[in-house]
XYZ file of C-alpha atoms in Angstrom:
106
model
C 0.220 32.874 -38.865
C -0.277 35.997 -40.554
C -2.873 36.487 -43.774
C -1.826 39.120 -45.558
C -3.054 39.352 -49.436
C -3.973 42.438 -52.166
C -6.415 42.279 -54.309
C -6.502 44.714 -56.916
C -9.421 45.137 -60.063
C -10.311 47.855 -61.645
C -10.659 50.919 -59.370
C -11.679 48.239 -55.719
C -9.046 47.711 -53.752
C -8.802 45.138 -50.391
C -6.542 44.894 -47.984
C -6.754 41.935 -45.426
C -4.720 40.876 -42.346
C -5.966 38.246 -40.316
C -3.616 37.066 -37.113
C -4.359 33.707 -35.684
C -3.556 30.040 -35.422
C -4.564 26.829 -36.622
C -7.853 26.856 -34.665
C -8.646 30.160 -36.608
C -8.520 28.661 -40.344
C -12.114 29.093 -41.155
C -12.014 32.593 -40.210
C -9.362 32.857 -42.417
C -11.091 31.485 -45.260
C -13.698 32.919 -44.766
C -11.607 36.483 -45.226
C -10.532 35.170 -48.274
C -13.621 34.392 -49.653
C -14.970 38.327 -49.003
C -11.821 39.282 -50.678
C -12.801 36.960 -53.882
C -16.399 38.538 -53.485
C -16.156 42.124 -53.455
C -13.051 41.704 -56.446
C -14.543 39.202 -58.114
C -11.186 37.535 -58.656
C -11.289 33.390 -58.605
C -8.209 32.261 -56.569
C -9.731 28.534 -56.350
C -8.358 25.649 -55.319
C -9.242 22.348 -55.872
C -10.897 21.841 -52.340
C -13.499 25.051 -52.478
C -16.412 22.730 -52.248
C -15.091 20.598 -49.195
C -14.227 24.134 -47.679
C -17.520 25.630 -48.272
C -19.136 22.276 -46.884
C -16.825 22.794 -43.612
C -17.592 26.358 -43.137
C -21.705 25.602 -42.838
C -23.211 25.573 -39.350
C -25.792 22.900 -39.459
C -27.687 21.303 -36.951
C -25.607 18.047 -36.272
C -22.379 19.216 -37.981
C -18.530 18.604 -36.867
C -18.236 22.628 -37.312
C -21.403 23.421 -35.081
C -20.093 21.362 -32.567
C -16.467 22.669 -32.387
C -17.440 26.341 -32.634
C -20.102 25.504 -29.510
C -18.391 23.894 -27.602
C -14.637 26.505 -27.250
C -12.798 25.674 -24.142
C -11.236 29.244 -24.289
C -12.629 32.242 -24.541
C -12.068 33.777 -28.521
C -11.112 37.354 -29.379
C -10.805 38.366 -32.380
C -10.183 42.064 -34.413
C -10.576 42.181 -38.045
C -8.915 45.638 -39.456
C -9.460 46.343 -42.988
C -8.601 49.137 -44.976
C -9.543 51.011 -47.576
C -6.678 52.624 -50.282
C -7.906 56.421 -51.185
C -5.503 56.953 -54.356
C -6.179 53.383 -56.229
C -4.952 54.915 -59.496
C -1.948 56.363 -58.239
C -1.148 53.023 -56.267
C -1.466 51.257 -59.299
C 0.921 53.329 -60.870
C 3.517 52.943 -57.979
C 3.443 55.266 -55.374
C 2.483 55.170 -52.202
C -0.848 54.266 -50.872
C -3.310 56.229 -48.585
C -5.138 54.387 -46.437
C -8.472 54.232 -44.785
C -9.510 52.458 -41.820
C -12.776 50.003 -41.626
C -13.072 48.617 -38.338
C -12.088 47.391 -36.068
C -14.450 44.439 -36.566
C -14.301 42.430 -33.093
C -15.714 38.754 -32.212
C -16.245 37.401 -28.791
């Protein structure tokens, strides 16, 4: 599955691409929810609160134990990127791009 969403407010621009599967869908929310953060846009749904609530690693929790306890070894690379010329994006043409990352969990 591939996560691929633009954000766009005032001059702050993020770009996010996520690859994974269905074992991977807090990551991806969690993406999602650094996108809403840093562009302060609210894409909410009605199940925010029982997604928050799933993403918290307590002591004792069905999310502790699952990301404990992996039977296979996880890689994953977050690459985010930065557009240069926000204005002239905005205004159609072409963006310039920035690279942040490679972000990598193991």
């Amino acid at each position: 599955m591939l996560f691929h969403d633009l954000y766009l407010q005032q001059k702050r621009v993020i770009l996010g691409f996520l690859t994974s599967d269905p074992v991977y869908t807090p990551p991806g929310r969690v993406v999602g929810r650094v996108c809403e953060a840093q562009t302060g846009k609210n894409h909410s749904t009605g199940s925010d609160s029982v997604t928050i609530a799933q993403l918290q690693l307590r002591e004792g929790s069905e999310t502790l134990k699952k990301w404990s306890n992996v039977r296979v070894p996880i890689y994953m690379s977050f690459h985010l990127f930065n557009i240069t010329n926000p204005e002239e994006f905005g205004a159609g043409e072409k963006a310039e791009v920035k690279q942040v990352g490679p972000y990598v969990y193991r």
